[in-house]
């Protein structure tokens, strides 16, 4: 029910259907001329069946209901049948429409279009032939049952059936055409309207004449214009013509002027004749219209096919010609005319010259015209096909290569009807082939000119090609490379290597793997030379080897250079092993990559022995080879060099194979590439253990001598001072004697004498400086003081003590505040204070095993500059008493150093004191005023 309701038609359409049905009933009543018979031509059947054909089956109940209302209305107005009889008659009409529409749709598989003869046959046979059987049976039975005007079933059934069939044939096509026009909106042209008007007038005249005469046969005079309408206007013309015919028939019948109206005795027969006349007219016109439509469709398809073929001939990328059996051109396709720049073939006509010869002379390259004309005439004379490549002249004057082919078309008797000739543009192909040939020549020249021997082998390894250089260099041809039994010949290879090389070739051929071999090869004009031969297989898509391609490169100079290099490397290796130092190499990241033989023998390990999971090689080497007290400083120094690229230099102890640590002086320099990037580090470790021990003994001796000097009395100190002053005096005396001798010589040596005098002056100044500094110390004189910064003095003191600090494994940390002001001071005295305090700090850490660091800090806390020297020793028991003269905590100390330091500092307006650090060590601090206030 939902589908029926959703497919309900528009009320306008239902109203139009109702109106058409009622008008059809009026038409039927007008033609009911047989006395006692209510059945005549039934147009509503045509309206009903056409409507159902074009509508959805879900909407049919609505049309049936509307038809029922129209039927009842007609019964009340014209037929006056009993209500039940009228309903039964309508049931028969509805069943007729439903049956006819269903059968037609099922037969055609779609709604009827009246487009072809099968559509017409289905409409006539099923819609006008089979479907009325239902309505005729039901309607005749109803009339007979209810005794309407005493009609019998057998008497009314034939008229009922013919009437329904005629109504369907007359009105059905009109209804179908009207519905189609309403959907498609097809329109006629002005010429068609004119023709239709003229045809209508003729048809009306003939119809009125034929239907109003008493001669029965004259009614069929209207068939020619009816068929004319069917041929020219197809189903639309038929529908209109049948409608006019029905209207004229109805009008004449009503007026009594038709020859189908007669006396009651013959009226039944004339009624049948009228029905047959209208049925035959409708059937004939529909058949003719269908045939005309099919003919028009066939003509349209033929024209479309012809148009497609014409387009194909014009659009196919081929030049097409058609010629007479004698070879005269009669057709060029559009592409060929456009190529030549011609409008038609008449432009090729010349007096006293055949069109073929004229066309070839004008359109073909002069170098090809003669041969083409001779070839074509020979084929035309013998009937044999021809093919030739030649150049045709394009419309712009450019010649292009084409490939022409001609074939004859023969009739059933074998005679040539005409010739078809095509030409395909192959200019690009010809140019490509020429380019390919040129490329092949260039490739061959390149193969022959390349400085290598190029050769090919079959899949079985038999030589099949040698380039020219291979033939010239070896003096052998391809034939010489093949043995008499067809196998490969290795005569080009040195006899000592043929067996090994043959095995290499056999293995490569057997396995399909690339070939690589080095051997000595024969030369045409000299001794054998080393070559390196390589070969790769060329395979097809299936992987099978098609051919082997190989090249042999002369490497004789390379082999000799490699031998020389190996000899040189051996010499360098021996040199590295014989150098009396331990040589090593590091990567840019510091990883050991090489140990010399002497280093391996010293430590008993090579670089590979330091590879351990979870750690790097450098860390393992440091932990294994170096003294634990030196590892931290060594790592810091090395990392700084690796990061900055600066040279590495450090003294450290290395563990020998027997477990003994020996002092080494290590140095390393980076090797850089052209861009300055470090490639690797080269370093050496020089054993200085004996030198260090001698220096330590010498230092001990010096300290003993110092302590002995400190133990001397003040008289001895005075004697030492006097001795210091006496030295320059003694030098003055000696130089004076020398000067006197040079002057006494004959002749006097003035130059020598002058130099002696200069030395006398220098010695005198030196003596004066000694005396002046001693006096300045005790008299607190400021004459030797200059304005300078402490940074330079600290740097000099650090330089003086750096070697001793390294020897004693003490790391000095210098921290000088920036932008310090200059101070007026005696540079020599202040430097003596710094050196004395630094040495005391080093002495204090002799008993410390780890963390031996001496800090020197220079800063400005106020109006004075403060210098702090901190050690990490055992501290000071008497922080004030140590500054007293002759008081010492050292076993061999004199007790004068700190007293002199305090005297110097105080002489500069500063102060010197000592403090213990937490948790260990001591700090000596002295200050110097920014503007020195000299104590009076």
PDB file of C-alpha atoms in Angstrom, residues 685-917:
ATOM      1  CA  UNK A 685     106.780   8.546  23.830  1.00  0.00           C
ATOM      2  CA  UNK A 686     110.472   9.127  24.617  1.00  0.00           C
ATOM      3  CA  UNK A 687     111.873   7.275  27.610  1.00  0.00           C
ATOM      4  CA  UNK A 688     113.326   9.963  29.949  1.00  0.00           C
ATOM      5  CA  UNK A 689     113.302   7.916  33.128  1.00  0.00           C
ATOM      6  CA  UNK A 690     117.116   8.004  33.514  1.00  0.00           C
ATOM      7  CA  UNK A 691     117.154  11.747  32.837  1.00  0.00           C
ATOM      8  CA  UNK A 692     114.402  12.355  35.410  1.00  0.00           C
ATOM      9  CA  UNK A 693     116.262  10.358  38.024  1.00  0.00           C
ATOM     10  CA  UNK A 694     119.507  12.275  37.330  1.00  0.00           C
ATOM     11  CA  UNK A 695     117.625  15.570  37.616  1.00  0.00           C
ATOM     12  CA  UNK A 696     116.053  14.443  40.892  1.00  0.00           C
ATOM     13  CA  UNK A 697     119.503  13.551  42.256  1.00  0.00           C
ATOM     14  CA  UNK A 698     120.809  16.906  41.065  1.00  0.00           C
ATOM     15  CA  UNK A 699     117.843  18.651  42.668  1.00  0.00           C
ATOM     16  CA  UNK A 700     118.517  16.836  45.920  1.00  0.00           C
ATOM     17  CA  UNK A 701     122.114  17.883  45.720  1.00  0.00           C
ATOM     18  CA  UNK A 702     121.076  21.480  45.125  1.00  0.00           C
ATOM     19  CA  UNK A 703     118.689  21.372  48.065  1.00  0.00           C
ATOM     20  CA  UNK A 704     121.473  19.964  50.258  1.00  0.00           C
ATOM     21  CA  UNK A 705     123.734  22.750  49.128  1.00  0.00           C
ATOM     22  CA  UNK A 706     120.975  25.273  49.812  1.00  0.00           C
ATOM     23  CA  UNK A 707     120.409  23.935  53.306  1.00  0.00           C
ATOM     24  CA  UNK A 708     124.181  24.011  53.935  1.00  0.00           C
ATOM     25  CA  UNK A 709     124.231  27.622  52.786  1.00  0.00           C
ATOM     26  CA  UNK A 710     121.256  28.447  55.006  1.00  0.00           C
ATOM     27  CA  UNK A 711     123.048  26.820  57.938  1.00  0.00           C
ATOM     28  CA  UNK A 712     126.007  29.159  57.479  1.00  0.00           C
ATOM     29  CA  UNK A 713     126.394  32.159  59.635  1.00  0.00           C
ATOM     30  CA  UNK A 714     125.743  35.724  58.820  1.00  0.00           C
ATOM     31  CA  UNK A 715     129.435  36.097  58.225  1.00  0.00           C
ATOM     32  CA  UNK A 716     129.260  33.420  55.613  1.00  0.00           C
ATOM     33  CA  UNK A 717     126.209  35.199  54.165  1.00  0.00           C
ATOM     34  CA  UNK A 718     128.193  38.396  54.036  1.00  0.00           C
ATOM     35  CA  UNK A 719     131.067  36.520  52.437  1.00  0.00           C
ATOM     36  CA  UNK A 720     128.689  35.165  49.844  1.00  0.00           C
ATOM     37  CA  UNK A 721     127.426  38.654  49.139  1.00  0.00           C
ATOM     38  CA  UNK A 722     130.981  39.854  48.920  1.00  0.00           C
ATOM     39  CA  UNK A 723     131.732  36.956  46.614  1.00  0.00           C
ATOM     40  CA  UNK A 724     128.835  37.958  44.398  1.00  0.00           C
ATOM     41  CA  UNK A 725     130.205  41.465  44.222  1.00  0.00           C
ATOM     42  CA  UNK A 726     133.721  40.175  43.788  1.00  0.00           C
ATOM     43  CA  UNK A 727     132.825  38.214  40.680  1.00  0.00           C
ATOM     44  CA  UNK A 728     132.111  41.257  38.469  1.00  0.00           C
ATOM     45  CA  UNK A 729     135.176  42.987  40.019  1.00  0.00           C
ATOM     46  CA  UNK A 730     137.375  40.044  39.113  1.00  0.00           C
ATOM     47  CA  UNK A 731     135.951  40.137  35.600  1.00  0.00           C
ATOM     48  CA  UNK A 732     136.764  43.819  35.403  1.00  0.00           C
ATOM     49  CA  UNK A 733     140.395  43.124  36.367  1.00  0.00           C
ATOM     50  CA  UNK A 734     140.701  40.326  33.833  1.00  0.00           C
ATOM     51  CA  UNK A 735     139.235  42.404  31.031  1.00  0.00           C
ATOM     52  CA  UNK A 736     141.472  45.329  31.950  1.00  0.00           C
ATOM     53  CA  UNK A 737     144.545  43.111  31.648  1.00  0.00           C
ATOM     54  CA  UNK A 738     143.340  41.852  28.310  1.00  0.00           C
ATOM     55  CA  UNK A 739     142.770  45.386  27.098  1.00  0.00           C
ATOM     56  CA  UNK A 740     146.252  46.376  28.167  1.00  0.00           C
ATOM     57  CA  UNK A 741     147.684  43.408  26.300  1.00  0.00           C
ATOM     58  CA  UNK A 742     145.802  44.249  23.108  1.00  0.00           C
ATOM     59  CA  UNK A 743     147.001  47.843  23.286  1.00  0.00           C
ATOM     60  CA  UNK A 744     150.615  46.765  23.893  1.00  0.00           C
ATOM     61  CA  UNK A 745     150.649  44.565  20.829  1.00  0.00           C
ATOM     62  CA  UNK A 746     152.499  45.658  17.700  1.00  0.00           C
ATOM     63  CA  UNK A 747     150.581  46.965  16.003  1.00  0.00           C
ATOM     64  CA  UNK A 748     147.870  47.578  18.708  1.00  0.00           C
ATOM     65  CA  UNK A 749     144.662  45.524  18.198  1.00  0.00           C
ATOM     66  CA  UNK A 750     142.166  48.307  18.736  1.00  0.00           C
ATOM     67  CA  UNK A 751     139.097  46.256  17.872  1.00  0.00           C
ATOM     68  CA  UNK A 752     139.902  43.621  20.486  1.00  0.00           C
ATOM     69  CA  UNK A 753     140.731  46.313  22.978  1.00  0.00           C
ATOM     70  CA  UNK A 754     137.398  48.077  22.353  1.00  0.00           C
ATOM     71  CA  UNK A 755     135.436  44.855  23.011  1.00  0.00           C
ATOM     72  CA  UNK A 756     137.394  44.329  26.261  1.00  0.00           C
ATOM     73  CA  UNK A 757     136.473  47.825  27.383  1.00  0.00           C
ATOM     74  CA  UNK A 758     132.793  47.145  26.620  1.00  0.00           C
ATOM     75  CA  UNK A 759     132.930  44.012  28.781  1.00  0.00           C
ATOM     76  CA  UNK A 760     134.573  45.983  31.581  1.00  0.00           C
ATOM     77  CA  UNK A 761     131.660  48.445  31.455  1.00  0.00           C
ATOM     78  CA  UNK A 762     129.056  45.643  31.536  1.00  0.00           C
ATOM     79  CA  UNK A 763     130.766  43.976  34.508  1.00  0.00           C
ATOM     80  CA  UNK A 764     130.853  47.244  36.373  1.00  0.00           C
ATOM     81  CA  UNK A 765     127.120  47.762  35.782  1.00  0.00           C
ATOM     82  CA  UNK A 766     126.442  44.211  36.987  1.00  0.00           C
ATOM     83  CA  UNK A 767     128.320  44.789  40.212  1.00  0.00           C
ATOM     84  CA  UNK A 768     126.415  48.011  40.718  1.00  0.00           C
ATOM     85  CA  UNK A 769     123.081  46.233  40.252  1.00  0.00           C
ATOM     86  CA  UNK A 770     123.989  43.627  42.906  1.00  0.00           C
ATOM     87  CA  UNK A 771     124.952  46.278  45.391  1.00  0.00           C
ATOM     88  CA  UNK A 772     121.885  48.403  44.572  1.00  0.00           C
ATOM     89  CA  UNK A 773     119.419  45.514  45.081  1.00  0.00           C
ATOM     90  CA  UNK A 774     121.053  44.560  48.419  1.00  0.00           C
ATOM     91  CA  UNK A 775     120.905  48.171  49.573  1.00  0.00           C
ATOM     92  CA  UNK A 776     117.337  48.510  48.318  1.00  0.00           C
ATOM     93  CA  UNK A 777     116.292  45.515  50.405  1.00  0.00           C
ATOM     94  CA  UNK A 778     117.779  46.791  53.647  1.00  0.00           C
ATOM     95  CA  UNK A 779     117.134  50.490  53.020  1.00  0.00           C
ATOM     96  CA  UNK A 780     113.670  49.983  51.502  1.00  0.00           C
ATOM     97  CA  UNK A 781     114.625  51.955  48.446  1.00  0.00           C
ATOM     98  CA  UNK A 782     112.064  52.558  45.660  1.00  0.00           C
ATOM     99  CA  UNK A 783     114.567  53.352  42.945  1.00  0.00           C
ATOM    100  CA  UNK A 784     114.249  49.896  41.310  1.00  0.00           C
ATOM    101  CA  UNK A 785     110.446  49.870  41.322  1.00  0.00           C
ATOM    102  CA  UNK A 786     108.406  50.238  38.125  1.00  0.00           C
ATOM    103  CA  UNK A 787     104.667  50.368  37.444  1.00  0.00           C
ATOM    104  CA  UNK A 788     103.606  46.970  36.095  1.00  0.00           C
ATOM    105  CA  UNK A 789     100.763  44.428  36.266  1.00  0.00           C
ATOM    106  CA  UNK A 790     100.953  41.342  38.441  1.00  0.00           C
ATOM    107  CA  UNK A 791      99.697  39.119  35.587  1.00  0.00           C
ATOM    108  CA  UNK A 792     103.089  39.140  33.815  1.00  0.00           C
ATOM    109  CA  UNK A 793     104.976  38.475  37.091  1.00  0.00           C
ATOM    110  CA  UNK A 794     102.639  35.571  37.925  1.00  0.00           C
ATOM    111  CA  UNK A 795     103.167  34.173  34.406  1.00  0.00           C
ATOM    112  CA  UNK A 796     106.990  34.368  34.760  1.00  0.00           C
ATOM    113  CA  UNK A 797     106.904  32.691  38.184  1.00  0.00           C
ATOM    114  CA  UNK A 798     104.653  29.946  36.811  1.00  0.00           C
ATOM    115  CA  UNK A 799     107.041  29.355  33.932  1.00  0.00           C
ATOM    116  CA  UNK A 800     109.991  29.106  36.339  1.00  0.00           C
ATOM    117  CA  UNK A 801     108.211  26.516  38.515  1.00  0.00           C
ATOM    118  CA  UNK A 802     106.281  24.562  35.834  1.00  0.00           C
ATOM    119  CA  UNK A 803     108.983  21.972  35.222  1.00  0.00           C
ATOM    120  CA  UNK A 804     109.513  21.358  38.939  1.00  0.00           C
ATOM    121  CA  UNK A 805     105.747  21.061  39.440  1.00  0.00           C
ATOM    122  CA  UNK A 806     105.455  18.474  36.671  1.00  0.00           C
ATOM    123  CA  UNK A 807     108.379  16.544  38.070  1.00  0.00           C
ATOM    124  CA  UNK A 808     106.776  16.497  41.498  1.00  0.00           C
ATOM    125  CA  UNK A 809     103.351  15.611  39.974  1.00  0.00           C
ATOM    126  CA  UNK A 810     101.750  18.812  41.192  1.00  0.00           C
ATOM    127  CA  UNK A 811      99.099  20.626  39.137  1.00  0.00           C
ATOM    128  CA  UNK A 812      99.173  24.398  39.386  1.00  0.00           C
ATOM    129  CA  UNK A 813      95.899  26.326  38.958  1.00  0.00           C
ATOM    130  CA  UNK A 814      96.320  30.028  38.176  1.00  0.00           C
ATOM    131  CA  UNK A 815      93.326  32.392  38.584  1.00  0.00           C
ATOM    132  CA  UNK A 816      94.070  36.057  37.826  1.00  0.00           C
ATOM    133  CA  UNK A 817      91.208  38.545  37.971  1.00  0.00           C
ATOM    134  CA  UNK A 818      90.828  40.584  34.798  1.00  0.00           C
ATOM    135  CA  UNK A 819      91.374  44.369  34.506  1.00  0.00           C
ATOM    136  CA  UNK A 820      93.698  44.642  37.549  1.00  0.00           C
ATOM    137  CA  UNK A 821      95.463  48.031  37.857  1.00  0.00           C
ATOM    138  CA  UNK A 822      99.281  48.280  37.667  1.00  0.00           C
ATOM    139  CA  UNK A 823     101.377  48.340  40.869  1.00  0.00           C
ATOM    140  CA  UNK A 824     104.699  50.054  41.584  1.00  0.00           C
ATOM    141  CA  UNK A 825     107.065  47.268  42.608  1.00  0.00           C
ATOM    142  CA  UNK A 826     110.508  45.721  42.266  1.00  0.00           C
ATOM    143  CA  UNK A 827     109.891  42.975  39.766  1.00  0.00           C
ATOM    144  CA  UNK A 828     112.857  40.847  40.882  1.00  0.00           C
ATOM    145  CA  UNK A 829     111.954  40.982  44.599  1.00  0.00           C
ATOM    146  CA  UNK A 830     108.214  40.262  44.135  1.00  0.00           C
ATOM    147  CA  UNK A 831     109.037  37.381  41.789  1.00  0.00           C
ATOM    148  CA  UNK A 832     111.471  36.068  44.491  1.00  0.00           C
ATOM    149  CA  UNK A 833     108.573  36.156  47.040  1.00  0.00           C
ATOM    150  CA  UNK A 834     106.232  34.255  44.663  1.00  0.00           C
ATOM    151  CA  UNK A 835     108.839  31.581  43.864  1.00  0.00           C
ATOM    152  CA  UNK A 836     109.675  31.104  47.573  1.00  0.00           C
ATOM    153  CA  UNK A 837     105.999  30.727  48.584  1.00  0.00           C
ATOM    154  CA  UNK A 838     105.235  28.384  45.666  1.00  0.00           C
ATOM    155  CA  UNK A 839     108.204  26.183  46.513  1.00  0.00           C
ATOM    156  CA  UNK A 840     107.159  26.071  50.204  1.00  0.00           C
ATOM    157  CA  UNK A 841     103.652  24.946  49.069  1.00  0.00           C
ATOM    158  CA  UNK A 842     105.153  22.172  46.938  1.00  0.00           C
ATOM    159  CA  UNK A 843     107.344  21.071  49.870  1.00  0.00           C
ATOM    160  CA  UNK A 844     104.233  20.906  52.092  1.00  0.00           C
ATOM    161  CA  UNK A 845     102.581  18.387  49.702  1.00  0.00           C
ATOM    162  CA  UNK A 846     105.488  15.927  49.487  1.00  0.00           C
ATOM    163  CA  UNK A 847     103.654  13.599  51.901  1.00  0.00           C
ATOM    164  CA  UNK A 848     100.316  13.838  50.032  1.00  0.00           C
ATOM    165  CA  UNK A 849      99.549  10.934  47.673  1.00  0.00           C
ATOM    166  CA  UNK A 850      96.491  12.229  45.744  1.00  0.00           C
ATOM    167  CA  UNK A 851      94.935  15.570  44.833  1.00  0.00           C
ATOM    168  CA  UNK A 852      98.229  17.457  44.708  1.00  0.00           C
ATOM    169  CA  UNK A 853      97.004  20.853  43.527  1.00  0.00           C
ATOM    170  CA  UNK A 854      98.562  24.261  44.173  1.00  0.00           C
ATOM    171  CA  UNK A 855      96.181  27.239  43.720  1.00  0.00           C
ATOM    172  CA  UNK A 856      97.464  30.745  42.944  1.00  0.00           C
ATOM    173  CA  UNK A 857      94.703  33.390  42.991  1.00  0.00           C
ATOM    174  CA  UNK A 858      95.154  37.117  42.327  1.00  0.00           C
ATOM    175  CA  UNK A 859      92.219  39.449  43.002  1.00  0.00           C
ATOM    176  CA  UNK A 860      91.326  42.892  44.336  1.00  0.00           C
ATOM    177  CA  UNK A 861      89.102  42.807  47.460  1.00  0.00           C
ATOM    178  CA  UNK A 862      89.495  46.554  48.105  1.00  0.00           C
ATOM    179  CA  UNK A 863      92.212  49.194  47.606  1.00  0.00           C
ATOM    180  CA  UNK A 864      94.931  46.531  47.548  1.00  0.00           C
ATOM    181  CA  UNK A 865      95.681  43.591  45.298  1.00  0.00           C
ATOM    182  CA  UNK A 866      95.745  40.261  47.172  1.00  0.00           C
ATOM    183  CA  UNK A 867      97.724  37.161  46.178  1.00  0.00           C
ATOM    184  CA  UNK A 868      96.722  33.764  47.715  1.00  0.00           C
ATOM    185  CA  UNK A 869      99.003  30.677  47.423  1.00  0.00           C
ATOM    186  CA  UNK A 870      97.111  27.605  48.733  1.00  0.00           C
ATOM    187  CA  UNK A 871      98.402  24.058  49.067  1.00  0.00           C
ATOM    188  CA  UNK A 872      96.787  20.811  50.184  1.00  0.00           C
ATOM    189  CA  UNK A 873      99.524  19.689  52.557  1.00  0.00           C
ATOM    190  CA  UNK A 874      99.505  19.040  56.297  1.00  0.00           C
ATOM    191  CA  UNK A 875      98.977  22.685  57.360  1.00  0.00           C
ATOM    192  CA  UNK A 876     101.045  25.013  59.705  1.00  0.00           C
ATOM    193  CA  UNK A 877     101.419  24.520  63.419  1.00  0.00           C
ATOM    194  CA  UNK A 878     102.853  28.021  64.197  1.00  0.00           C
ATOM    195  CA  UNK A 879     101.254  30.510  61.801  1.00  0.00           C
ATOM    196  CA  UNK A 880     103.191  33.572  63.149  1.00  0.00           C
ATOM    197  CA  UNK A 881     106.424  32.118  64.419  1.00  0.00           C
ATOM    198  CA  UNK A 882     107.370  30.807  61.007  1.00  0.00           C
ATOM    199  CA  UNK A 883     108.075  34.389  59.843  1.00  0.00           C
ATOM    200  CA  UNK A 884     110.787  34.869  62.529  1.00  0.00           C
ATOM    201  CA  UNK A 885     114.408  34.686  61.333  1.00  0.00           C
ATOM    202  CA  UNK A 886     116.164  31.324  61.770  1.00  0.00           C
ATOM    203  CA  UNK A 887     112.881  29.547  62.692  1.00  0.00           C
ATOM    204  CA  UNK A 888     112.145  26.551  60.463  1.00  0.00           C
ATOM    205  CA  UNK A 889     109.967  23.431  60.473  1.00  0.00           C
ATOM    206  CA  UNK A 890     112.128  21.712  57.868  1.00  0.00           C
ATOM    207  CA  UNK A 891     114.816  19.260  58.829  1.00  0.00           C
ATOM    208  CA  UNK A 892     117.437  21.126  56.831  1.00  0.00           C
ATOM    209  CA  UNK A 893     115.861  24.575  56.672  1.00  0.00           C
ATOM    210  CA  UNK A 894     117.754  27.778  57.544  1.00  0.00           C
ATOM    211  CA  UNK A 895     114.628  29.747  58.611  1.00  0.00           C
ATOM    212  CA  UNK A 896     115.390  32.915  56.602  1.00  0.00           C
ATOM    213  CA  UNK A 897     113.143  32.540  53.517  1.00  0.00           C
ATOM    214  CA  UNK A 898     109.771  33.638  54.970  1.00  0.00           C
ATOM    215  CA  UNK A 899     111.461  36.388  57.023  1.00  0.00           C
ATOM    216  CA  UNK A 900     113.010  37.847  53.850  1.00  0.00           C
ATOM    217  CA  UNK A 901     109.649  37.481  51.974  1.00  0.00           C
ATOM    218  CA  UNK A 902     107.824  39.413  54.730  1.00  0.00           C
ATOM    219  CA  UNK A 903     110.548  42.102  54.642  1.00  0.00           C
ATOM    220  CA  UNK A 904     110.158  42.479  50.843  1.00  0.00           C
ATOM    221  CA  UNK A 905     106.309  42.633  51.024  1.00  0.00           C
ATOM    222  CA  UNK A 906     106.347  45.127  53.875  1.00  0.00           C
ATOM    223  CA  UNK A 907     108.930  47.182  51.999  1.00  0.00           C
ATOM    224  CA  UNK A 908     106.324  47.463  49.198  1.00  0.00           C
ATOM    225  CA  UNK A 909     103.660  48.690  51.656  1.00  0.00           C
ATOM    226  CA  UNK A 910     101.860  45.354  51.947  1.00  0.00           C
ATOM    227  CA  UNK A 911     101.566  42.563  54.459  1.00  0.00           C
ATOM    228  CA  UNK A 912     102.178  38.771  54.456  1.00  0.00           C
ATOM    229  CA  UNK A 913     100.417  36.182  56.648  1.00  0.00           C
ATOM    230  CA  UNK A 914      99.472  32.474  56.729  1.00  0.00           C
ATOM    231  CA  UNK A 915      96.243  30.561  57.545  1.00  0.00           C
ATOM    232  CA  UNK A 916      95.276  26.892  57.713  1.00  0.00           C
ATOM    233  CA  UNK A 917      92.624  25.572  55.317  1.00  0.00           C
TER     234      UNK A 917
END
